[in-house]
């Protein structure tokens, strides 16, 4: 199932690793038909900076304005002609925003989408790492594995460990960072699969459902920056969102028994026998 993440990290971050100039990176993304999807909701303080950083590496950018009520629309107008924008009202949640971003990406002919948050926690320069992994592991779902700059907020750490545990129970695979939104989704291999849940739990849902389909899941080393709590902007609602994640895990526990594990077994069996 899940490959050894330590070896994967060593393979890519070895001393022989090349550094790809942004122009060359753009060409590689075009060759692999990749884009960047940025879902955003009321992140006016960081959004413009994130978009500018991403544009240093690629011009294939889709921003999904998830019903923002601040200055987001005006900020996006400042990038007219440079990015693709999907907007709607009212706010419907990150899962819905990702679905809209993936749909637009497919309409534009992309075969994969790097997702990056708009709150400034992720470094746009690490899109390069995802592209390198995408070339090495075609068709895989690439999930960022965080090296934290500063200290991870306690609620984030707990939620991640909780999610990691249930992911293992539901898929018989290990993943050390199931809560990281910095990912590369293999749209071409997902066959239209989209999150059913609409908010933060959607990212966990996608991991589990793709694992059941035996899509290879690879960890990618990434850095994350958590600003001081005074200036940190988060739309995670500890009580309500944690309840939704817990409810999803309960549902997936039973689905794993009646569908997930049998599905993975038969897909493994058909692959072993050479049945497509």
CSV table of C-alpha atoms in Angstrom, one decimal:
chain,number,residue,atom,x,y,z
A,1,UNK,CA,0.0,0.0,0.0
A,2,UNK,CA,1.7,3.2,1.3
A,3,UNK,CA,5.4,3.4,0.3
A,4,UNK,CA,8.0,4.3,2.8
A,5,UNK,CA,7.9,8.1,3.1
A,6,UNK,CA,11.4,8.5,4.5
A,7,UNK,CA,12.9,6.9,1.4
A,8,UNK,CA,10.7,9.1,-0.8
A,9,UNK,CA,11.9,12.2,0.9
A,10,UNK,CA,15.6,11.1,0.6
A,11,UNK,CA,15.1,10.3,-3.1
A,12,UNK,CA,13.9,13.8,-4.0
A,13,UNK,CA,15.9,15.9,-1.5
A,14,UNK,CA,19.2,14.2,-2.2
A,15,UNK,CA,22.3,16.4,-2.8
A,16,UNK,CA,21.9,15.7,-6.5
A,17,UNK,CA,18.5,17.4,-6.6
A,18,UNK,CA,18.3,19.9,-9.4
A,19,UNK,CA,16.8,23.4,-9.0
A,20,UNK,CA,14.4,24.3,-11.7
A,21,UNK,CA,14.3,27.9,-12.8
A,22,UNK,CA,10.7,29.3,-12.9
A,23,UNK,CA,10.6,29.4,-16.7
A,24,UNK,CA,11.7,25.7,-16.8
A,25,UNK,CA,9.2,24.9,-14.1
A,26,UNK,CA,6.4,26.5,-16.1
A,27,UNK,CA,7.4,24.3,-19.1
A,28,UNK,CA,7.3,21.2,-16.9
A,29,UNK,CA,3.9,22.1,-15.6
A,30,UNK,CA,2.7,22.6,-19.1
A,31,UNK,CA,4.1,19.3,-20.2
A,32,UNK,CA,2.4,17.5,-17.3
A,33,UNK,CA,-0.8,19.6,-17.8
A,34,UNK,CA,-0.7,20.9,-14.2
A,35,UNK,CA,-2.3,24.0,-12.7
A,36,UNK,CA,-2.5,25.6,-9.2
A,37,UNK,CA,-5.9,25.9,-7.5
A,38,UNK,CA,-6.2,28.4,-4.6
A,39,UNK,CA,-9.4,28.3,-2.6
A,40,UNK,CA,-9.9,31.5,-0.6
A,41,UNK,CA,-12.4,32.9,1.9
A,42,UNK,CA,-11.9,36.3,3.5
A,43,UNK,CA,-8.1,36.2,3.4
A,44,UNK,CA,-7.6,39.8,2.2
A,45,UNK,CA,-4.4,40.3,4.2
A,46,UNK,CA,-2.5,37.4,2.6
A,47,UNK,CA,-4.3,36.6,-0.7
A,48,UNK,CA,-2.5,39.0,-3.0
A,49,UNK,CA,0.9,38.0,-1.7
A,50,UNK,CA,0.1,34.3,-2.2
A,51,UNK,CA,-1.0,34.9,-5.8
A,52,UNK,CA,2.0,37.0,-6.6
A,53,UNK,CA,4.3,34.3,-5.2
A,54,UNK,CA,2.6,31.5,-7.2
A,55,UNK,CA,2.8,33.6,-10.4
A,56,UNK,CA,6.5,33.6,-10.0
A,57,UNK,CA,6.5,29.9,-10.8
A,58,UNK,CA,3.5,29.4,-13.1
A,59,UNK,CA,0.8,31.3,-14.9
A,60,UNK,CA,-1.6,28.4,-14.7
A,61,UNK,CA,-3.5,29.6,-11.7
A,62,UNK,CA,-7.2,29.2,-10.7
A,63,UNK,CA,-8.5,31.1,-7.7
A,64,UNK,CA,-11.8,30.1,-6.2
A,65,UNK,CA,-13.5,32.9,-4.3
A,66,UNK,CA,-15.7,30.9,-1.9
A,67,UNK,CA,-18.3,33.6,-1.1
A,68,UNK,CA,-15.8,36.1,0.4
A,69,UNK,CA,-17.4,39.2,2.0
A,70,UNK,CA,-14.2,41.3,2.4
A,71,UNK,CA,-12.0,42.9,-0.3
A,72,UNK,CA,-11.3,39.6,-2.1
A,73,UNK,CA,-13.2,40.5,-5.2
A,74,UNK,CA,-11.3,43.8,-5.6
A,75,UNK,CA,-8.0,42.0,-5.0
A,76,UNK,CA,-8.7,39.5,-7.7
A,77,UNK,CA,-9.6,42.2,-10.1
A,78,UNK,CA,-6.1,43.5,-9.7
A,79,UNK,CA,-4.9,40.2,-11.3
A,80,UNK,CA,-7.3,40.3,-14.2
A,81,UNK,CA,-5.8,38.6,-17.3
A,82,UNK,CA,-3.2,36.8,-15.2
A,83,UNK,CA,-5.3,34.2,-13.4
A,84,UNK,CA,-8.6,32.3,-13.8
A,85,UNK,CA,-11.2,33.2,-11.2
A,86,UNK,CA,-14.2,31.2,-10.1
A,87,UNK,CA,-16.6,33.1,-7.8
A,88,UNK,CA,-20.0,32.4,-6.2
A,89,UNK,CA,-22.1,33.5,-3.2
A,90,UNK,CA,-22.6,32.7,-0.4
A,91,UNK,CA,-19.7,30.9,1.3
A,92,UNK,CA,-20.1,27.1,0.9
A,93,UNK,CA,-16.9,25.7,2.4
A,94,UNK,CA,-13.5,24.5,1.3
A,95,UNK,CA,-14.8,21.2,0.0
A,96,UNK,CA,-17.2,22.9,-2.4
A,97,UNK,CA,-14.5,25.4,-3.4
A,98,UNK,CA,-12.1,22.5,-4.3
A,99,UNK,CA,-14.8,20.8,-6.3
A,100,UNK,CA,-15.4,24.0,-8.3
A,101,UNK,CA,-11.7,24.5,-8.8
A,102,UNK,CA,-11.2,20.9,-10.0
A,103,UNK,CA,-14.2,21.2,-12.4
A,104,UNK,CA,-12.8,24.4,-13.9
A,105,UNK,CA,-9.3,22.8,-14.2
A,106,UNK,CA,-10.7,19.9,-16.1
A,107,UNK,CA,-12.7,22.2,-18.4
A,108,UNK,CA,-9.5,24.0,-19.2
A,109,UNK,CA,-7.7,20.7,-20.0
A,110,UNK,CA,-5.5,20.2,-17.0
A,111,UNK,CA,-4.7,16.7,-15.8
A,112,UNK,CA,-3.6,17.6,-12.3
A,113,UNK,CA,-4.0,20.4,-9.8
A,114,UNK,CA,-1.8,21.6,-7.0
A,115,UNK,CA,-3.9,23.0,-4.2
A,116,UNK,CA,-2.4,25.7,-2.0
A,117,UNK,CA,-4.1,27.7,0.8
A,118,UNK,CA,-4.5,31.4,0.6
A,119,UNK,CA,-3.5,32.2,4.2
A,120,UNK,CA,0.2,32.3,3.6
A,121,UNK,CA,1.1,29.1,5.4
A,122,UNK,CA,2.5,27.4,2.4
A,123,UNK,CA,5.6,28.4,0.4
A,124,UNK,CA,4.9,28.8,-3.4
A,125,UNK,CA,8.5,27.8,-4.1
A,126,UNK,CA,7.6,24.2,-3.0
A,127,UNK,CA,5.4,23.8,-6.1
A,128,UNK,CA,8.6,22.8,-7.7
A,129,UNK,CA,8.9,19.8,-5.3
A,130,UNK,CA,5.4,18.7,-6.2
A,131,UNK,CA,6.2,18.9,-9.9
A,132,UNK,CA,9.3,16.8,-9.5
A,133,UNK,CA,7.3,14.2,-7.6
A,134,UNK,CA,4.5,14.3,-10.2
A,135,UNK,CA,7.0,13.4,-12.9
A,136,UNK,CA,8.4,10.6,-10.8
A,137,UNK,CA,5.1,9.2,-9.6
A,138,UNK,CA,2.6,9.9,-12.4
A,139,UNK,CA,-1.0,9.4,-11.4
A,140,UNK,CA,-0.3,9.6,-7.7
A,141,UNK,CA,-2.0,11.8,-5.1
A,142,UNK,CA,0.7,13.9,-3.6
A,143,UNK,CA,0.2,15.1,0.0
A,144,UNK,CA,2.4,17.6,1.8
A,145,UNK,CA,4.1,16.4,4.9
A,146,UNK,CA,4.7,19.4,7.1
A,147,UNK,CA,7.9,20.5,8.7
A,148,UNK,CA,6.6,23.2,11.0
A,149,UNK,CA,8.3,26.6,11.2
A,150,UNK,CA,7.6,27.7,14.8
A,151,UNK,CA,5.1,25.6,16.7
A,152,UNK,CA,1.9,24.0,15.4
A,153,UNK,CA,-1.2,25.1,17.2
A,154,UNK,CA,-2.3,22.5,19.7
A,155,UNK,CA,-5.7,22.1,18.1
A,156,UNK,CA,-4.1,21.5,14.7
A,157,UNK,CA,-1.7,18.9,16.1
A,158,UNK,CA,-4.5,17.0,17.8
A,159,UNK,CA,-6.7,17.1,14.8
A,160,UNK,CA,-3.9,15.8,12.6
A,161,UNK,CA,-3.0,12.9,14.9
A,162,UNK,CA,-6.7,12.1,15.2
A,163,UNK,CA,-7.2,12.1,11.4
A,164,UNK,CA,-4.0,10.1,10.8
A,165,UNK,CA,-5.2,7.4,13.1
A,166,UNK,CA,-8.6,7.0,11.5
A,167,UNK,CA,-7.1,7.1,8.0
A,168,UNK,CA,-5.0,4.1,8.9
A,169,UNK,CA,-8.1,2.3,10.3
A,170,UNK,CA,-10.1,3.0,7.2
A,171,UNK,CA,-7.5,2.2,4.5
A,172,UNK,CA,-4.8,0.0,6.1
A,173,UNK,CA,-2.3,2.7,5.0
A,174,UNK,CA,-0.2,5.1,6.9
A,175,UNK,CA,0.1,8.8,6.2
A,176,UNK,CA,1.7,11.2,8.6
A,177,UNK,CA,-0.1,14.4,7.6
A,178,UNK,CA,-3.7,13.9,6.5
A,179,UNK,CA,-4.6,17.5,7.3
A,180,UNK,CA,-2.2,19.3,5.0
A,181,UNK,CA,-4.0,21.2,2.2
A,182,UNK,CA,-0.9,21.5,0.1
A,183,UNK,CA,-1.4,18.7,-2.4
A,184,UNK,CA,-1.4,17.6,-6.0
A,185,UNK,CA,-4.6,15.9,-7.1
A,186,UNK,CA,-4.3,13.6,-10.2
A,187,UNK,CA,-7.5,14.8,-11.9
A,188,UNK,CA,-7.0,12.5,-14.9
A,189,UNK,CA,-7.0,9.5,-12.6
A,190,UNK,CA,-9.8,10.5,-10.4
A,191,UNK,CA,-12.5,9.9,-13.0
A,192,UNK,CA,-14.7,12.8,-11.9
A,193,UNK,CA,-14.4,11.9,-8.2
A,194,UNK,CA,-15.3,15.0,-6.2
A,195,UNK,CA,-15.8,15.6,-2.5
A,196,UNK,CA,-19.4,15.0,-1.2
A,197,UNK,CA,-18.7,16.9,2.0
A,198,UNK,CA,-18.4,20.6,1.7
A,199,UNK,CA,-16.1,21.9,4.4
A,200,UNK,CA,-12.7,21.0,6.0
A,201,UNK,CA,-13.6,17.3,6.2
A,202,UNK,CA,-13.6,17.1,2.4
A,203,UNK,CA,-9.8,16.8,2.3
A,204,UNK,CA,-9.9,13.7,4.5
A,205,UNK,CA,-12.8,12.3,2.5
A,206,UNK,CA,-10.8,12.6,-0.7
A,207,UNK,CA,-7.8,10.8,0.8
A,208,UNK,CA,-9.9,7.9,2.0
A,209,UNK,CA,-11.9,7.5,-1.2
A,210,UNK,CA,-8.8,7.6,-3.4
A,211,UNK,CA,-7.1,5.1,-1.2
A,212,UNK,CA,-10.0,2.8,-1.6
A,213,UNK,CA,-9.6,3.1,-5.4
A,214,UNK,CA,-5.9,2.2,-4.9
A,215,UNK,CA,-4.6,5.5,-6.2
A,216,UNK,CA,-1.0,5.7,-5.0
A,217,UNK,CA,-0.6,8.3,-2.2
A,218,UNK,CA,2.8,9.8,-1.8
A,219,UNK,CA,4.0,12.1,1.0
A,220,UNK,CA,5.9,15.2,-0.2
A,221,UNK,CA,8.1,17.2,2.3
A,222,UNK,CA,6.9,20.8,2.7
A,223,UNK,CA,7.4,23.6,5.2
A,224,UNK,CA,4.5,25.4,6.8
A,225,UNK,CA,4.5,28.7,8.7
A,226,UNK,CA,2.1,29.4,11.5
A,227,UNK,CA,2.0,33.1,12.3
A,228,UNK,CA,1.5,34.3,15.9
A,229,UNK,CA,-2.0,33.7,17.1
A,230,UNK,CA,-2.7,37.5,17.2
A,231,UNK,CA,-2.4,37.8,13.5
A,232,UNK,CA,-3.4,34.3,12.5
A,233,UNK,CA,-6.6,34.1,10.3
A,234,UNK,CA,-8.4,30.7,10.4
A,235,UNK,CA,-11.9,29.8,9.5
A,236,UNK,CA,-11.7,26.4,11.2
A,237,UNK,CA,-14.5,26.2,13.8
A,238,UNK,CA,-13.2,23.8,16.5
A,239,UNK,CA,-16.5,22.6,17.8
A,240,UNK,CA,-18.6,22.4,14.7
A,241,UNK,CA,-15.9,21.3,12.2
A,242,UNK,CA,-14.4,18.7,14.6
A,243,UNK,CA,-17.9,17.3,15.0
A,244,UNK,CA,-18.2,17.1,11.2
A,245,UNK,CA,-14.8,15.4,10.9
A,246,UNK,CA,-15.8,12.9,13.7
A,247,UNK,CA,-19.1,12.1,12.0
A,248,UNK,CA,-17.3,11.5,8.7
A,249,UNK,CA,-14.9,9.2,10.3
A,250,UNK,CA,-17.7,7.2,11.9
A,251,UNK,CA,-19.4,6.9,8.5
A,252,UNK,CA,-16.2,5.9,6.8
A,253,UNK,CA,-15.4,3.3,9.5
A,254,UNK,CA,-18.6,1.3,8.5
A,255,UNK,CA,-18.1,2.0,4.8
A,256,UNK,CA,-14.6,0.7,5.1
A,257,UNK,CA,-16.0,-2.6,6.3
A,258,UNK,CA,-18.7,-3.0,3.7
A,259,UNK,CA,-17.1,-1.3,0.7
A,260,UNK,CA,-13.6,0.1,1.2
A,261,UNK,CA,-11.7,-3.1,2.1
A,262,UNK,CA,-13.6,-5.3,-0.3
A,263,UNK,CA,-13.0,-2.7,-3.0
A,264,UNK,CA,-9.3,-2.5,-2.3
A,265,UNK,CA,-9.0,-6.3,-2.3
A,266,UNK,CA,-10.7,-6.8,-5.6
A,267,UNK,CA,-8.8,-3.9,-7.3
A,268,UNK,CA,-5.6,-5.6,-6.0
A,269,UNK,CA,-6.7,-9.0,-7.3
A,270,UNK,CA,-7.6,-7.6,-10.7
A,271,UNK,CA,-4.3,-5.8,-11.0
A,272,UNK,CA,-2.4,-8.9,-10.0
A,273,UNK,CA,-4.2,-10.9,-12.7
A,274,UNK,CA,-3.6,-8.1,-15.2
A,275,UNK,CA,-7.3,-7.2,-15.5
A,276,UNK,CA,-7.7,-3.5,-16.3
